[in-house]
Coordinates of C-alpha atoms in Angstrom, one line a residue:
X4 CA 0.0 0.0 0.0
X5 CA 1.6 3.2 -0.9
X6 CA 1.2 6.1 2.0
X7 CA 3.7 8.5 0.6
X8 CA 4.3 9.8 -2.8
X9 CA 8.0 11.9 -2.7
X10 CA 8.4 13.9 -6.2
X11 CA 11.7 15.6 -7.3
X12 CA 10.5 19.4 -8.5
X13 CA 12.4 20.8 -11.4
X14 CA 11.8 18.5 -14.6
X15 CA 9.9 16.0 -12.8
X16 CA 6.7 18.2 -11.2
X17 CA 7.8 21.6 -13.0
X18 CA 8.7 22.4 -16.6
X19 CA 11.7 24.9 -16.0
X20 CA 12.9 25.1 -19.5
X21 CA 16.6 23.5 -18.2
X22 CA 17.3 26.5 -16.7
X23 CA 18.3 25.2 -13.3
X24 CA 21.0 23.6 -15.8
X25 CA 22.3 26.9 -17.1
X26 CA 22.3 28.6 -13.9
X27 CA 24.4 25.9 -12.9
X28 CA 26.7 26.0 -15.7
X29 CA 27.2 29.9 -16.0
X30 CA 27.3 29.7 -12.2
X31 CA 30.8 27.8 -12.7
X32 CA 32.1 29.2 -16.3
X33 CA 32.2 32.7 -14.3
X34 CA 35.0 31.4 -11.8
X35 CA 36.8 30.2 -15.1
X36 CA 35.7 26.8 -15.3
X37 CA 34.9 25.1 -18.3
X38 CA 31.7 22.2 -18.2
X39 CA 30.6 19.8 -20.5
X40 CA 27.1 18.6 -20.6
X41 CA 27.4 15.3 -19.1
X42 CA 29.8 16.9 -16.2
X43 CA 27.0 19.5 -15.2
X44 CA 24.5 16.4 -15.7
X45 CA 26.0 14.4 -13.6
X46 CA 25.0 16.9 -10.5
X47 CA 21.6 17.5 -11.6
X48 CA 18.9 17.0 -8.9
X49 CA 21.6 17.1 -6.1
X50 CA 22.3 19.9 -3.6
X51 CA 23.2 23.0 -5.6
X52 CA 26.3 24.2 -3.5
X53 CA 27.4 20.7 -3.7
X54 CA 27.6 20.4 -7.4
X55 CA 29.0 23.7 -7.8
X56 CA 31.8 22.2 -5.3
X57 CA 32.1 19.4 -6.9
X58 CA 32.0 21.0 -10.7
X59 CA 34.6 23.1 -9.8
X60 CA 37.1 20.9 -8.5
X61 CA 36.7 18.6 -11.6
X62 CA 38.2 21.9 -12.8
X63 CA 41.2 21.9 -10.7
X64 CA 40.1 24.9 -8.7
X65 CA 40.8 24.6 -5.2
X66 CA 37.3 25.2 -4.3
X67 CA 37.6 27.5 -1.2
X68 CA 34.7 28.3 0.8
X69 CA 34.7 32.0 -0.3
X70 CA 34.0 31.4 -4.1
X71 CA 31.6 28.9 -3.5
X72 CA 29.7 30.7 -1.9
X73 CA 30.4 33.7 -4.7
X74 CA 29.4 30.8 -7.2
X75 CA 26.1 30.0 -5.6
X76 CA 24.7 33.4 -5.3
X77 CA 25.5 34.0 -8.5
X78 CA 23.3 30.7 -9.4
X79 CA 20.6 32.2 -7.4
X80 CA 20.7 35.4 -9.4
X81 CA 20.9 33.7 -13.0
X82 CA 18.0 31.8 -12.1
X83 CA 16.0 34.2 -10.6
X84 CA 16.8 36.4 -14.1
X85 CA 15.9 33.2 -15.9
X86 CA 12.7 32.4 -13.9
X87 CA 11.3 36.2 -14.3
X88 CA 11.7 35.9 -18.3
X89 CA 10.3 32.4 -18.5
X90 CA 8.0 31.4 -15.4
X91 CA 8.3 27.9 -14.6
X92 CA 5.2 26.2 -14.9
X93 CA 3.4 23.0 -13.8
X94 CA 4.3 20.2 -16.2
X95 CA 0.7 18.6 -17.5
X96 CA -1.5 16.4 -16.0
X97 CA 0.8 16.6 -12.8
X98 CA -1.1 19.0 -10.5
X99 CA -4.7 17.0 -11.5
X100 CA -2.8 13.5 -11.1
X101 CA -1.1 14.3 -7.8
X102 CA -4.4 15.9 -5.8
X103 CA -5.7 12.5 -7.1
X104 CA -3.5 10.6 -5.2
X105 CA -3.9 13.1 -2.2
X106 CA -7.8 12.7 -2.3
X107 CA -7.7 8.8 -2.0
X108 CA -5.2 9.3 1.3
X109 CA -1.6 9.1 -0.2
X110 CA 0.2 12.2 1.6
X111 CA 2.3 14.1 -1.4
X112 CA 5.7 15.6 -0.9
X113 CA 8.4 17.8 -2.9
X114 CA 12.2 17.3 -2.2
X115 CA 14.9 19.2 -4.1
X116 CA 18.0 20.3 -4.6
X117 CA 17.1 23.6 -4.3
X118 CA 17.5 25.6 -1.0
X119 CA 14.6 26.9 0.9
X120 CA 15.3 30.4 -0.8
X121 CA 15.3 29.3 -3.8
X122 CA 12.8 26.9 -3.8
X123 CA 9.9 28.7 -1.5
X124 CA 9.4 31.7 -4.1
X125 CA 8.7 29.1 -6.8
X126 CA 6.4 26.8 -5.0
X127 CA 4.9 30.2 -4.4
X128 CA 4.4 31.3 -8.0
X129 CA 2.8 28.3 -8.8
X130 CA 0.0 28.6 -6.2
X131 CA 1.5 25.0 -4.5
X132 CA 1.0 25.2 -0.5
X133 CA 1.5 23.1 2.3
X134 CA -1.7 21.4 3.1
X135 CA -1.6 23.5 7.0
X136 CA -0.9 27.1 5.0
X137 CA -3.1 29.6 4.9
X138 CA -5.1 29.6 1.4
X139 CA -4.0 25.8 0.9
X140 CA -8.0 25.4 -0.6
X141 CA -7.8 27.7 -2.5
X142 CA -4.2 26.1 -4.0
X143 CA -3.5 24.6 -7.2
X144 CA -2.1 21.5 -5.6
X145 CA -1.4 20.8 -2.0
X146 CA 1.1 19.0 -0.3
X147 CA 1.9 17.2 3.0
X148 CA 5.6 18.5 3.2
X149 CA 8.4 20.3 1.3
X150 CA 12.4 19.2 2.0
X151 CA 14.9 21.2 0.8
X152 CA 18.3 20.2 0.3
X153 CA 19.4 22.4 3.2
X154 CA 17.1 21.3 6.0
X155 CA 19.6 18.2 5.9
X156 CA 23.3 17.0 6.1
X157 CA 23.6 15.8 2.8
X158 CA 21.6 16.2 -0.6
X159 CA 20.8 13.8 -3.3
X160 CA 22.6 11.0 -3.6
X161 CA 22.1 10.8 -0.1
X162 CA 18.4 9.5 1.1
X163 CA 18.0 12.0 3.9
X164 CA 15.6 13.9 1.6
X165 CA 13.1 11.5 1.4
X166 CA 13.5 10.2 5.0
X167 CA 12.7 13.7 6.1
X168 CA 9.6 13.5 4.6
X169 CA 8.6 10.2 5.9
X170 CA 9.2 11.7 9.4
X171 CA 7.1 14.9 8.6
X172 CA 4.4 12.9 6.9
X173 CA 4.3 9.7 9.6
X174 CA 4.9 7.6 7.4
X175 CA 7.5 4.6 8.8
X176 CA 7.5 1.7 6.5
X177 CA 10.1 2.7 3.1
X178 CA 7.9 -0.5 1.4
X179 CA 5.1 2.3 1.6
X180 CA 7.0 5.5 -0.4
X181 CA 7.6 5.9 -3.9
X182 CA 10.2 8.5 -4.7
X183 CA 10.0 9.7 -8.6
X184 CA 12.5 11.8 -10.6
X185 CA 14.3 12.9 -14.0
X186 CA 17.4 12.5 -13.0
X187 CA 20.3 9.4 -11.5
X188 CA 20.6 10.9 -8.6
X189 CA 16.6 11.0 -7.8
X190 CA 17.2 7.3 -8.5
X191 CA 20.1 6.6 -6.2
X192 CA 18.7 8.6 -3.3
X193 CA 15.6 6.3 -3.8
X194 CA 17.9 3.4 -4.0
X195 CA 19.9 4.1 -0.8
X196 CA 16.4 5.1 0.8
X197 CA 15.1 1.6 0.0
X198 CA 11.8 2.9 -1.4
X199 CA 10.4 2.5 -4.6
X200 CA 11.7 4.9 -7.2
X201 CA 10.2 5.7 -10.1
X202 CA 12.3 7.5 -13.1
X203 CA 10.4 9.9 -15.4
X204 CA 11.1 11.1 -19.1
X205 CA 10.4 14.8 -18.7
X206 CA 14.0 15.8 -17.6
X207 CA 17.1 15.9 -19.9
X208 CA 17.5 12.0 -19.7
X209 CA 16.0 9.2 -22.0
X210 CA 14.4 6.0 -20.7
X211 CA 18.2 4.0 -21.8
X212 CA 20.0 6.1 -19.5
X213 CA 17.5 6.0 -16.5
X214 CA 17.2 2.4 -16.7
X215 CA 20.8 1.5 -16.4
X216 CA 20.3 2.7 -12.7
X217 CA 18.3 0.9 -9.5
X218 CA 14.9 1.6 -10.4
X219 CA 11.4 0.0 -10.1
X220 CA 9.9 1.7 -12.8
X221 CA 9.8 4.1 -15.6
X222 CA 7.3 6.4 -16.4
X223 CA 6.9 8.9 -19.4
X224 CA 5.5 11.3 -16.8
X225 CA 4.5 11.7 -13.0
X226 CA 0.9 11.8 -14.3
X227 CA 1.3 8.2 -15.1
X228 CA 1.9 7.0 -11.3
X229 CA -1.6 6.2 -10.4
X230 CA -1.0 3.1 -13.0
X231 CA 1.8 2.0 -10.2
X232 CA 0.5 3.6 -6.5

């Protein structure tokens, strides 16, 4: 019986346009750091300062506390320029499909990579609220709980995302969760969290690339779990 649905945000819930990819790469190219596709890839879905840590030492650059933190806010700043000229937006069938699962008693959460500053202003454009806010009836899709990547120690790979929202949802039995995302690293942290985790098509990867990864299922979209809850 599945009690908890756990969805990754950008590219799995939310059509972004890739732009928390170009953040992430200008973020970088700015210290002086060149990135290919598969390197800035690679930390997609994980905590944001640590893939800009990690991206730039792949560089060679000593990554010092001082210009990661430079690095980052710039991130937050090219995304936030990004955001304003192209509003994120719900990817389709997902805010339908997910209040669906909420009205037949599965609790719905968001985990992400993003940071709570980052991550509250979006949830806020998109009319998404906690199910105990203020206006949460009025909300385009409601949710049980919201972890960010820096409520915890460690982000994606790691599973403390989604065991943060078992713990704010009451949910105790990983055989009850599904955790679904676009990228590996929504698949590994669903791995290591020993719940069921669900790849879906709407991020940068294909079906071959998901699927060479611990998975129990891919999807085309989010809107196709109620096939598998």
């Amino acid at each position: 019986m599945t009690q908890l649905v756990a969805c990754d945000m950008a590219g799995t819930t939310i059509d972004e346009h890739g732009d928390v990819y170009r953040a992430l790469a200008q973020s970088v190219e700015e210290v002086g750091i060149a990135t290919s596709e598969a390197d800035v890839q690679a930390w997609m879905g994980a905590d944001k300062v640590e893939a800009i840590t990690a991206l730039l030492r792949i560089g060679d650059h000593p990554a010092d506390e001082e210009t990661v933190r430079g690095a980052f806010a710039r991130f937050r700043a090219i995304l936030a320029g990004l955001y304003a000229a192209n509003p994120p937006v719900a990817l389709p069938g997902i805010e339908d499909t997910l209040n669906g699962l909420r009205a037949r008693g599965v609790k719905l959460a968001l985990t992400t990579g993003f940071s709570a500053d980052v991550a509250g202003p979006l949830l806020e454009a998109l009319n998404w609220k906690l199910a105990d806010d203020d206006g949460a009836s009025d909300a385009a899709l409601v949710l049980d709980a919201v972890v960010t990547s820096d409520e915890v120690s460690a982000g994606r790979p790691a599973p403390f995302m989604i065991h943060r929202a078992m713990e704010r949802t009451g949910v105790q039995d990983v055989r009850n969760v599904i955790a679904a995302g676009d990228t590996v690293n929504d698949l590994l942290a669903a791995h290591r969290a020993g719940v069921r985790g669900v790849g879906v098509l709407t991020g940068k990867l294909g079906r071959e690339e998901l699927s060479g990864h611990p998975h129990d299922a891919i999807l085309n979209s989010v809107a196709e779990l109620p096939s598998i809850v």
